CSV table of C-alpha atoms in Angstrom, one decimal:
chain,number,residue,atom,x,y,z
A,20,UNK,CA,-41.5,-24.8,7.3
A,21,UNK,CA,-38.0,-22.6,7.4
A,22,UNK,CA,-35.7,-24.6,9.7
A,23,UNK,CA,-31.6,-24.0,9.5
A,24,UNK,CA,-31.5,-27.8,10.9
A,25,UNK,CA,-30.2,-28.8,14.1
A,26,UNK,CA,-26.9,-27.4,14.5
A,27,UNK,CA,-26.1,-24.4,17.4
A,28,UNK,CA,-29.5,-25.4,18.9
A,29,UNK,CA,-28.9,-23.3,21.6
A,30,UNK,CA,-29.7,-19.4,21.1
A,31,UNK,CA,-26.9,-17.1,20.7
A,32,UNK,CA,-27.3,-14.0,22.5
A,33,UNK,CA,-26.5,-11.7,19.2
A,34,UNK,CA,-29.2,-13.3,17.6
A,35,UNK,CA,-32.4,-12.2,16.5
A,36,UNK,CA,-34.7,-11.2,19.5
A,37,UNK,CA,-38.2,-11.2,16.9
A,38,UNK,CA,-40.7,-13.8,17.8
A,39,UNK,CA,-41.2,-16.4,15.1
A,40,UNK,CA,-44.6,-16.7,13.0
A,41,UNK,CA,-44.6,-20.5,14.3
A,42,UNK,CA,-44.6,-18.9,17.7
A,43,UNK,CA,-47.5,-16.4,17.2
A,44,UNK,CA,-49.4,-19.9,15.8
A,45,UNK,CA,-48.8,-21.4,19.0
A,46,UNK,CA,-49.7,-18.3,20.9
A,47,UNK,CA,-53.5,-18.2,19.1
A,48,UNK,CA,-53.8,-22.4,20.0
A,49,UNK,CA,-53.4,-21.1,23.4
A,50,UNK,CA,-55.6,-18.4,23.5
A,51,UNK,CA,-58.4,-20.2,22.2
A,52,UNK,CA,-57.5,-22.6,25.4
A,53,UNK,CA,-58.3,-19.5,27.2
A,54,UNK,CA,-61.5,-18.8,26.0
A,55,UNK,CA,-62.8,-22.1,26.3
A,56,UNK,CA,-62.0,-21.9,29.8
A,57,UNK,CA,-63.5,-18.6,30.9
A,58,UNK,CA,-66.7,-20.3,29.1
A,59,UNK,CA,-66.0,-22.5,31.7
A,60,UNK,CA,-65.7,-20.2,34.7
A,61,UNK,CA,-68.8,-18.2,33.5
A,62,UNK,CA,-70.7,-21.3,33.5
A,63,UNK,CA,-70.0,-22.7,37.2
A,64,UNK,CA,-72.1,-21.7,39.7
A,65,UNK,CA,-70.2,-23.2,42.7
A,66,UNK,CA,-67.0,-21.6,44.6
A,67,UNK,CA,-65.2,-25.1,44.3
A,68,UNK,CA,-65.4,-25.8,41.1
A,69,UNK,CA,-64.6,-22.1,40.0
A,70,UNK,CA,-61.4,-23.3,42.1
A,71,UNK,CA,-61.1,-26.6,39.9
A,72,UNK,CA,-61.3,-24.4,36.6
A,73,UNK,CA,-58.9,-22.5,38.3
A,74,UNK,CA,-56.4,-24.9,38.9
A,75,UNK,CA,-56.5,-25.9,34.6
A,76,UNK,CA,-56.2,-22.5,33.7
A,77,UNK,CA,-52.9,-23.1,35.7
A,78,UNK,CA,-51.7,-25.9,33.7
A,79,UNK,CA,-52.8,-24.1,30.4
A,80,UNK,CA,-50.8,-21.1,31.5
A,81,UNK,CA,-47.7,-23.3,32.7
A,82,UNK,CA,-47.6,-25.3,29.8
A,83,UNK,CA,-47.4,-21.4,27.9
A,84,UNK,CA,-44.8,-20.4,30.0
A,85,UNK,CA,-42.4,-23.1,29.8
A,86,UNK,CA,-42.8,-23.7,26.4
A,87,UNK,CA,-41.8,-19.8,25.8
A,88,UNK,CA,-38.9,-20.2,28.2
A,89,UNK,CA,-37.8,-23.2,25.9
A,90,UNK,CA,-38.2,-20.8,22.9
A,91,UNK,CA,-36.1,-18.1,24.5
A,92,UNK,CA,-33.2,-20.3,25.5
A,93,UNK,CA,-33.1,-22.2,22.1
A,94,UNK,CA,-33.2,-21.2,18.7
A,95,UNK,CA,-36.9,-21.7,17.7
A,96,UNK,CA,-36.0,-22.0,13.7
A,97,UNK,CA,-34.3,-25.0,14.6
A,98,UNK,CA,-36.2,-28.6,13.9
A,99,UNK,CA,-36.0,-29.8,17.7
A,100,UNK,CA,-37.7,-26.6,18.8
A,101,UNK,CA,-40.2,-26.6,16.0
A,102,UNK,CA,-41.5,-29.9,16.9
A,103,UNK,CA,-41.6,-28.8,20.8
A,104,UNK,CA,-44.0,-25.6,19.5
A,105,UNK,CA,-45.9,-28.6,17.4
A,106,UNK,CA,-46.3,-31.1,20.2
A,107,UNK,CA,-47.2,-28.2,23.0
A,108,UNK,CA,-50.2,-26.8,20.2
A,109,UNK,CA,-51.7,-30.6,20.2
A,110,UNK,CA,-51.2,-30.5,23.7
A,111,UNK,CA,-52.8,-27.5,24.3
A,112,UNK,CA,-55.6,-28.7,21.9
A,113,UNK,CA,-56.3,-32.0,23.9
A,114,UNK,CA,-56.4,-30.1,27.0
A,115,UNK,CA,-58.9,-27.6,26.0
A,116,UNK,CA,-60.8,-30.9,24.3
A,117,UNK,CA,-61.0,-32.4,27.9
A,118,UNK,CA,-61.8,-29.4,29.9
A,119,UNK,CA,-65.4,-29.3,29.6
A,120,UNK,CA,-65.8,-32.9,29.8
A,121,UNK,CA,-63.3,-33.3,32.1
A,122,UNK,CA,-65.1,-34.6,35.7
A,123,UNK,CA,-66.9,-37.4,33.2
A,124,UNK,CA,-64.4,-39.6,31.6
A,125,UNK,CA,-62.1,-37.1,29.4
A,126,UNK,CA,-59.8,-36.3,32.8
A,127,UNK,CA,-56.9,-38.8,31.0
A,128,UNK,CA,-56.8,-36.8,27.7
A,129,UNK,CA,-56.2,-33.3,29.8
A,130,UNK,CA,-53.7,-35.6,32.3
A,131,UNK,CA,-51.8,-37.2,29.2
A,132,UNK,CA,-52.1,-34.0,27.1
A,133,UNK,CA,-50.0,-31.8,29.7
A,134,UNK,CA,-48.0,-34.4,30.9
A,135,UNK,CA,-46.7,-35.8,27.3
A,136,UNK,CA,-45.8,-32.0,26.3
A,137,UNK,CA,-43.5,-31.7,29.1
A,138,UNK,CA,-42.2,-34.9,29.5
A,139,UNK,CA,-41.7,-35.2,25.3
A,140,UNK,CA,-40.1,-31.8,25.6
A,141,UNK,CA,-37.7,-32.4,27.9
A,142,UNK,CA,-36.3,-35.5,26.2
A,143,UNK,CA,-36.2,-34.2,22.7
A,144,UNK,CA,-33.9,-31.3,24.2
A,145,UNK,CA,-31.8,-34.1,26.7
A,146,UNK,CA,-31.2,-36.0,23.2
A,147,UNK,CA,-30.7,-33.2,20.9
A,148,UNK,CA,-28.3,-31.5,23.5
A,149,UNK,CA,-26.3,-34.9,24.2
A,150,UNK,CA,-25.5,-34.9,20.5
A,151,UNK,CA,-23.9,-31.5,20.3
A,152,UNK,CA,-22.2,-32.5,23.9
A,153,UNK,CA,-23.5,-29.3,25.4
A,154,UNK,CA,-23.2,-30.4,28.6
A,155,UNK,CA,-24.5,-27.5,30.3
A,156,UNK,CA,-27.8,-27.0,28.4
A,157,UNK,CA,-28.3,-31.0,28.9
A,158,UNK,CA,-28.6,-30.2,32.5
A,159,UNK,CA,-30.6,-27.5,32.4
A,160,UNK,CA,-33.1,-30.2,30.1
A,161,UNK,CA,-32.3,-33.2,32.8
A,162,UNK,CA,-33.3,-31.4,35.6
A,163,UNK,CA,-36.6,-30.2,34.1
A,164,UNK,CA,-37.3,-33.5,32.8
A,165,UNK,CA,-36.6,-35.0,36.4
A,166,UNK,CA,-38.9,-32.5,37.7
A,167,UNK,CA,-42.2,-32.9,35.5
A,168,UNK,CA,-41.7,-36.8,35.9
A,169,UNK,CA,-42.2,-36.7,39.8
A,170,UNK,CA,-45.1,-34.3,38.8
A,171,UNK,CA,-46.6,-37.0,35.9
A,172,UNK,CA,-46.9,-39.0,39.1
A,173,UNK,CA,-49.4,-37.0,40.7
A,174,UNK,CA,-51.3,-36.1,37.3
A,175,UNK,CA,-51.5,-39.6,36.8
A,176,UNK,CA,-52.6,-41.1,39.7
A,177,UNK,CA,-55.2,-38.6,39.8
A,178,UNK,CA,-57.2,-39.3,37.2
A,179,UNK,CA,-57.2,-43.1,37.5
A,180,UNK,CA,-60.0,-42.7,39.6
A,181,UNK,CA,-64.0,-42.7,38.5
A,182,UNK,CA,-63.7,-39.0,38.7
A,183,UNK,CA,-60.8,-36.7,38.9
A,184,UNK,CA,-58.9,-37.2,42.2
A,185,UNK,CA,-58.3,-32.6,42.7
A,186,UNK,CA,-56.1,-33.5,45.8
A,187,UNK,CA,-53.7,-35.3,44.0
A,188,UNK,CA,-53.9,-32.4,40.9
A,189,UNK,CA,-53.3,-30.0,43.2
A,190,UNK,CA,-49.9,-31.6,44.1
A,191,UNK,CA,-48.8,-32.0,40.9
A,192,UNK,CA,-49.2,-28.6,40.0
A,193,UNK,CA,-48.0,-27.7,42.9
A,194,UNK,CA,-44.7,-29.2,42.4
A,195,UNK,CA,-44.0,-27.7,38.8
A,196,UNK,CA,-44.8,-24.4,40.3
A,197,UNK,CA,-42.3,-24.8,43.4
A,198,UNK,CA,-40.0,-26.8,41.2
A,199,UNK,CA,-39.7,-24.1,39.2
A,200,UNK,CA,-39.4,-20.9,41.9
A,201,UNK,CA,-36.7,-22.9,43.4
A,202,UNK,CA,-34.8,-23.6,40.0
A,203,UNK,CA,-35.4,-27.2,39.7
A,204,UNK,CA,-32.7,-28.6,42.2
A,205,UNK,CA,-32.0,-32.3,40.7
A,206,UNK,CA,-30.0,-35.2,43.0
A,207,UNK,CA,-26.2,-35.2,41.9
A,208,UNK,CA,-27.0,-31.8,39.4
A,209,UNK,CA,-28.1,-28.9,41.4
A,210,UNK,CA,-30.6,-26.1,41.0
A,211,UNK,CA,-30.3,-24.2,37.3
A,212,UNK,CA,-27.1,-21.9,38.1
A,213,UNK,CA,-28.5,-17.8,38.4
A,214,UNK,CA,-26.1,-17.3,35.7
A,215,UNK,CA,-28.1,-19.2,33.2
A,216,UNK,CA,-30.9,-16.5,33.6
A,217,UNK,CA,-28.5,-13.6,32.6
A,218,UNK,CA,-28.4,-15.1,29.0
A,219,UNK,CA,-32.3,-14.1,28.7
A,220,UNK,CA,-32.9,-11.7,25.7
A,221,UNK,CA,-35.6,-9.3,24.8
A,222,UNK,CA,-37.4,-12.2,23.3
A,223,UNK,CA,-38.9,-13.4,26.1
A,224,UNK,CA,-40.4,-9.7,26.9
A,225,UNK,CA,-42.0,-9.7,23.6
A,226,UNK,CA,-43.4,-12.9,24.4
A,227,UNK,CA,-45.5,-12.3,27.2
A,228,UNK,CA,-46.5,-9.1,25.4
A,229,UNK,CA,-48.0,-11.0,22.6
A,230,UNK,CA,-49.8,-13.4,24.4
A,231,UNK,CA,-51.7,-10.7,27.0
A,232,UNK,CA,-52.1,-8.7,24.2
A,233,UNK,CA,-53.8,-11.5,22.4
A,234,UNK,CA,-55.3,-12.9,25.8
A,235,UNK,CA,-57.4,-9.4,26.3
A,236,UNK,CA,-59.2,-10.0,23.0
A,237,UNK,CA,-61.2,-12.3,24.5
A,238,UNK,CA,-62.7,-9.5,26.8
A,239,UNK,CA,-64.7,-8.7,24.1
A,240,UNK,CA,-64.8,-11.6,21.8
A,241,UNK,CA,-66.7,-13.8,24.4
A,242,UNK,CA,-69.8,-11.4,25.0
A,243,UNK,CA,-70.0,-10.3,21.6
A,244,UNK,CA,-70.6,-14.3,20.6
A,245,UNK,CA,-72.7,-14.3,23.4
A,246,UNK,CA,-74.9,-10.9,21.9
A,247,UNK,CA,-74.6,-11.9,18.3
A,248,UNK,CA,-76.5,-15.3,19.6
A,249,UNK,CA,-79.5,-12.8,21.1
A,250,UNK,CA,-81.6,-10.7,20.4
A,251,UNK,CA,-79.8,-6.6,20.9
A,252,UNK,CA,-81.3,-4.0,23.1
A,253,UNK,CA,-79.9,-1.2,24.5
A,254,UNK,CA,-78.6,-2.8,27.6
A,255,UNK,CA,-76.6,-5.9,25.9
A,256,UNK,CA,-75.0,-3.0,23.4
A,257,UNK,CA,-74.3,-0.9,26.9
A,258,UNK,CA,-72.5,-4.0,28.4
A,259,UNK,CA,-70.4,-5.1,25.0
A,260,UNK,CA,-69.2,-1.5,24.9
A,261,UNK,CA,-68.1,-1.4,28.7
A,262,UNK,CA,-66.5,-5.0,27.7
A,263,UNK,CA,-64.6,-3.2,25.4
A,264,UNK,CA,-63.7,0.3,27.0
A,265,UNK,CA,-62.4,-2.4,29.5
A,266,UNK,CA,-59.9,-4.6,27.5
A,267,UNK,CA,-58.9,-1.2,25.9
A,268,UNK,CA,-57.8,0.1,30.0
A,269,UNK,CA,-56.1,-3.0,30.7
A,270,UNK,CA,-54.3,-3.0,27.6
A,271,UNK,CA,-53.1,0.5,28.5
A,272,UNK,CA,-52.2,-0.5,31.9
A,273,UNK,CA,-50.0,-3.6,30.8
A,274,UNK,CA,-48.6,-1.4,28.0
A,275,UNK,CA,-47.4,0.7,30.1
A,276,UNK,CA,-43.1,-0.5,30.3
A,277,UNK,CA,-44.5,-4.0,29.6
A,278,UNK,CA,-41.3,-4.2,27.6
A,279,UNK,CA,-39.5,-3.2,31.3
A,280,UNK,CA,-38.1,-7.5,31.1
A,281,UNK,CA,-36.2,-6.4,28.6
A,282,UNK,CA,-34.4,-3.2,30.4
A,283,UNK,CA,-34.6,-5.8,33.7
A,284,UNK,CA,-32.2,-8.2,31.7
A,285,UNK,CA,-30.3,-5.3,30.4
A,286,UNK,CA,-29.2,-4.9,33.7
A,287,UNK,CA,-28.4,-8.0,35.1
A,288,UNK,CA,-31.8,-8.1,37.4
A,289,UNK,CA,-32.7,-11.9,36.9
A,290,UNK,CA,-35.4,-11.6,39.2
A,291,UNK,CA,-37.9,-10.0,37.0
A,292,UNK,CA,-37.4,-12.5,34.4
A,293,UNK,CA,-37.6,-15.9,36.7
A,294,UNK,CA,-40.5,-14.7,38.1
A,295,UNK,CA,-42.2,-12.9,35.5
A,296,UNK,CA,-44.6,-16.7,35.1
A,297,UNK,CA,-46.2,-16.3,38.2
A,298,UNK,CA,-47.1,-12.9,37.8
A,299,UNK,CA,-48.3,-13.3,34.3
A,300,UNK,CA,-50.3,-15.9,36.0
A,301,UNK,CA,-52.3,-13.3,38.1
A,302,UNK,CA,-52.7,-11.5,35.1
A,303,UNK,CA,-54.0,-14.6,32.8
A,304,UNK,CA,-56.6,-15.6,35.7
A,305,UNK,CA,-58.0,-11.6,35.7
A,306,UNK,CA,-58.1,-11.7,32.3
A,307,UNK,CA,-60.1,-15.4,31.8
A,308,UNK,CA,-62.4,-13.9,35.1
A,309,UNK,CA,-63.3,-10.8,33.4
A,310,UNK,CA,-63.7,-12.8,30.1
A,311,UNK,CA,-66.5,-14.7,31.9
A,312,UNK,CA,-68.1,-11.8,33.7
A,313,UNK,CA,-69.0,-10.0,30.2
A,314,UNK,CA,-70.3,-13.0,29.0
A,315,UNK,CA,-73.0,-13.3,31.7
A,316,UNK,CA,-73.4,-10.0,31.8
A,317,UNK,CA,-74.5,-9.8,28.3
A,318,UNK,CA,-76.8,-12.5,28.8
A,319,UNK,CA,-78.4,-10.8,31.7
A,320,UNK,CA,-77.2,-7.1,32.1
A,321,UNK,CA,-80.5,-6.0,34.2
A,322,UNK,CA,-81.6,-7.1,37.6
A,323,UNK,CA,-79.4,-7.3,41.1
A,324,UNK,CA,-75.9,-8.7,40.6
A,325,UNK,CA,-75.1,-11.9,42.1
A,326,UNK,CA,-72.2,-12.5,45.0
A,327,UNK,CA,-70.4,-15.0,42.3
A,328,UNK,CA,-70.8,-12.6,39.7
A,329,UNK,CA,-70.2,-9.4,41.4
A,330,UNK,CA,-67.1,-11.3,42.4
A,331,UNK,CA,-65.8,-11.8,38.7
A,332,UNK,CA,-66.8,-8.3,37.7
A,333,UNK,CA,-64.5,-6.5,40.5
A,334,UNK,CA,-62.1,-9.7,40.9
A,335,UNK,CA,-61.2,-9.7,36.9
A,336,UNK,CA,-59.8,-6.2,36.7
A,337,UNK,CA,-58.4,-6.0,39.8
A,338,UNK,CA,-56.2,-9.8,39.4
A,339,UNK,CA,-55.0,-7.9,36.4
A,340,UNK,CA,-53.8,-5.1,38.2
A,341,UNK,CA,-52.7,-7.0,41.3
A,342,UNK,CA,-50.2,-9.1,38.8
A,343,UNK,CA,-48.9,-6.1,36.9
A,344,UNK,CA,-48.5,-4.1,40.1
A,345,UNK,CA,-46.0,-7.2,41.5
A,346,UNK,CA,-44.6,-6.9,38.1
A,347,UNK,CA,-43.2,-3.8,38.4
A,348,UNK,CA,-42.4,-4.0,42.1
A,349,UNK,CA,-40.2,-6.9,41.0
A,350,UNK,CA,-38.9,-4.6,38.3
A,351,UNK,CA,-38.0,-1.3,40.0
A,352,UNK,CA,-38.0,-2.5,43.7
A,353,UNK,CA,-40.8,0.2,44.3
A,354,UNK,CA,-44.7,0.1,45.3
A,355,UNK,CA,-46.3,1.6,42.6
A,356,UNK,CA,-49.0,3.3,45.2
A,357,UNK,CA,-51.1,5.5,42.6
A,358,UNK,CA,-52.2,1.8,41.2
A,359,UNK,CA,-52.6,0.0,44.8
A,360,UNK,CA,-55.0,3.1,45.4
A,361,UNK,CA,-57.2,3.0,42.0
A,362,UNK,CA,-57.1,-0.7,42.8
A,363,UNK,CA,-59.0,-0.9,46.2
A,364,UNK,CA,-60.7,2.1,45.7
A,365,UNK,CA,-63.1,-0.5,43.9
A,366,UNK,CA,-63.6,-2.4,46.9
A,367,UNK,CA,-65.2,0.7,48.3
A,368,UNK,CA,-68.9,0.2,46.4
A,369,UNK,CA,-69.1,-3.7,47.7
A,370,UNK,CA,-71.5,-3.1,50.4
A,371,UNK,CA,-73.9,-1.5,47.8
A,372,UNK,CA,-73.1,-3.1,44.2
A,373,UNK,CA,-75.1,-6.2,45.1
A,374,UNK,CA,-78.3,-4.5,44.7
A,375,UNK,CA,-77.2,-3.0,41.1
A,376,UNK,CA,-77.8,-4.2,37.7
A,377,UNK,CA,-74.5,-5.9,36.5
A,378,UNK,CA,-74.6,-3.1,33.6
A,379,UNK,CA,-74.0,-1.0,36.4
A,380,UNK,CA,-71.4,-2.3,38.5
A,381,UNK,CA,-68.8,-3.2,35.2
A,382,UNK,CA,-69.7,0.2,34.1
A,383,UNK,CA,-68.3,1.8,37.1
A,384,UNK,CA,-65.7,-0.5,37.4
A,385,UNK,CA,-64.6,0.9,33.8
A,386,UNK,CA,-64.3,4.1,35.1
A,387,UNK,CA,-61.9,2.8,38.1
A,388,UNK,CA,-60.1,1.5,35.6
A,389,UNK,CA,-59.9,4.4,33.8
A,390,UNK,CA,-58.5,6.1,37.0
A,391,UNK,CA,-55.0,4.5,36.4
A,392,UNK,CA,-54.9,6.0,32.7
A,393,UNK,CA,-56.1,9.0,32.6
A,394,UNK,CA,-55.7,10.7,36.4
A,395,UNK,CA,-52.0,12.2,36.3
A,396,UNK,CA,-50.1,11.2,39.1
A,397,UNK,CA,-46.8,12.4,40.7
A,398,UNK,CA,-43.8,10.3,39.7
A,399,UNK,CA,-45.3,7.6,37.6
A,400,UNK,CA,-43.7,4.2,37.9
A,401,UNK,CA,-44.6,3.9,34.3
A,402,UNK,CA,-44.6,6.0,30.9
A,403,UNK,CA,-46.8,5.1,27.5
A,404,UNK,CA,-45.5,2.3,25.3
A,405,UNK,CA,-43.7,-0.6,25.1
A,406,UNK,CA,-40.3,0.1,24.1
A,407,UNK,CA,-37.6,-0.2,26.9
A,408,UNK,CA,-35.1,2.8,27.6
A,409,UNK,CA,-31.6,1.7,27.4
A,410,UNK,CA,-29.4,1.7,30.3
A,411,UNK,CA,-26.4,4.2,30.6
């Protein structure tokens, strides 16, 4: 394991902006998470717990998140860091362990598993920190630490129940996703200072890059599983291609200025960046919904579509859209209308789709999908790849 010890734990801003290989590790631990959990969505038949699988994918994605914010504000090659990356892959492992036993006795494991990797985060930075006497960064760590303890609370008491108590879930995640908008104000400390969020690099751009990039692989890896377990007809091989024409569009559409965090922090806009979880969020959940649509629609690509599933098929893509449309809005201050059209147009076969074959209804919503790539628009709000001009 390369490590440079435990001096300078904090990043400097010169450094080097490349996302380590123990970092792309942790990425595919998380991924996996992912997968496991669109199984789950594809599996669920009911509107509540659809809402319950929701509300893990959430904690998945905010363990991610924070973890990656950790990572761009310290020096991941030093040994404090490292073990963070460590402890948040077993976390993320005993989560996904839990989730599909989760409502019959394995609720603790997910409860401990999220709770411990935040809670064992914060006070290896709090104590690492205290020795190098950086008081400022020690704050930053004390008031997260304060703030995913009140949450532990809540994840706690939740699952001390004979079944998991969602009320009290909901609550806890709740409060780490407030805490967080509102910059984890702390009795006799304050909220994290705005100035602390000019000192993010291009690092954390590249992050969320590599993990939706690796994310929309399970687009297609789930359904072809799903066909290699069956037997092919034409059908099956018709859906696992419109699964992959689609992660191929939405790859297109995030690459489009996905590395626009960077140019954002180039220019002081701290917005972008502090909010850039949540809309990764919306993103994550279309890509997990659309995940599990392909995977039913595999299994049973003829017939009339159900409401639950006609929902995942038009709801995936569009989520996706919907998050990287308030990603740029946050970015550039503009509504990006070309996309907000080519994402309800969509909407318009609803009254009809119901009464297609689910081969049908993803295969169209391809080609809506293919709208925002390939149709030339006036003044686009974005140009191909990923590489961020440089301000004047």
């Amino acid at each position: 394991m390369t490590t440079k010890g435990n001096a300078a734990l904090v990043r400097r801003m010169e450094g080097s902006t490349r996302a380590t290989l123990l970092e792309l590790l942790f990425d595919v631990v998380f991924v996996a998470a992912l997968a496991l959990t669109s199984t789950l969505f594809a599996e669920e038949h009911s509107w509540s717990g659809s809402a319950k699988v929701l509300l893990m994918l959430t904690a998945i994605w905010w363990t991610w998140a924070i973890t990656a914010t950790t990572t761009e504000f310290y020096d991941p090659q030093r040994r404090p860091i490292q073990a963070i990356l460590m402890i948040a892959m077993v976390g993320s492992v005993g989560m996904a362990v839990a989730l599909p036993m989760i409502t019959v006795g394995h609720m603790l494991l997910f409860v401990l598993s999220y709770v411990g990797t935040h809670v064992i985060r914060c006070l290896i930075l709090v104590a690492a920190l205290h020795r190098q006497r950086h008081q400022t960064a020690r704050e930053r760590a004390t008031r997260f630490l304060f703030w995913f303890s009140v949450s532990a609370v809540f994840w706690i008491i939740g699952a001390l129940h004979n079944g998991p108590n969602w009320g009290f879930w909901a609550i806890a995640i709740t409060i780490d996703l407030v805490g967080s908008a509102a910059r984890y104000p702390t009795p006799w400390l304050g909220r994290v200072p705005i100035a602390q969020f000019r000192r993010i690099t291009g690092h954390l751009s590249e992050r969320y890059q590599q993990f939706i990039i690796l994310a929309l692989g399970d687009i297609l890896l789930l359904p072809t599983l799903q066909v290699s377990r069956g037997g092919l007809d034409s059908f099956r091989i018709i859906a696992l291609l419109c699964a992959f024409a689609t992660m191929l569009l939405l790859w297109q559409i995030y690459a489009f200025r996905a590395g626009d965090l960077a140019l954002a922090t180039a220019s002081n806009m701290v917005r972008p960046a502090r909010l850039a979880p949540y809309t990764h969020l919306v993103m994550v959940a279309g890509v997990v919904a659309t995940a599990a649509s392909f995977e039913r629609i595999v299994d049973e690509p003829t017939g009339t579509t159900p409401a639950r599933l006609l929902l995942l098929i038009i709801g995936g893509p569009t989520l996706f859209v919907l998050g990287r449309v308030l990603f740029t809005m946050l970015v550039s201050d503009a509504v990006p209308w070309r996309r907000v059209a080519w994402l309800l147009l969509p909407l318009l076969i609803l009254p009809w789709a119901g009464g297609w074959p689910p081969v049908l209804v993803t295969a169209t919503m391809a080609l809506g999908l293919a709208g925002h790539v390939f149709v030339p628009g006036g003044d686009r709000e974005t140009r191909p790849g990923v590489e961020a001009e440089q301000p004047e």
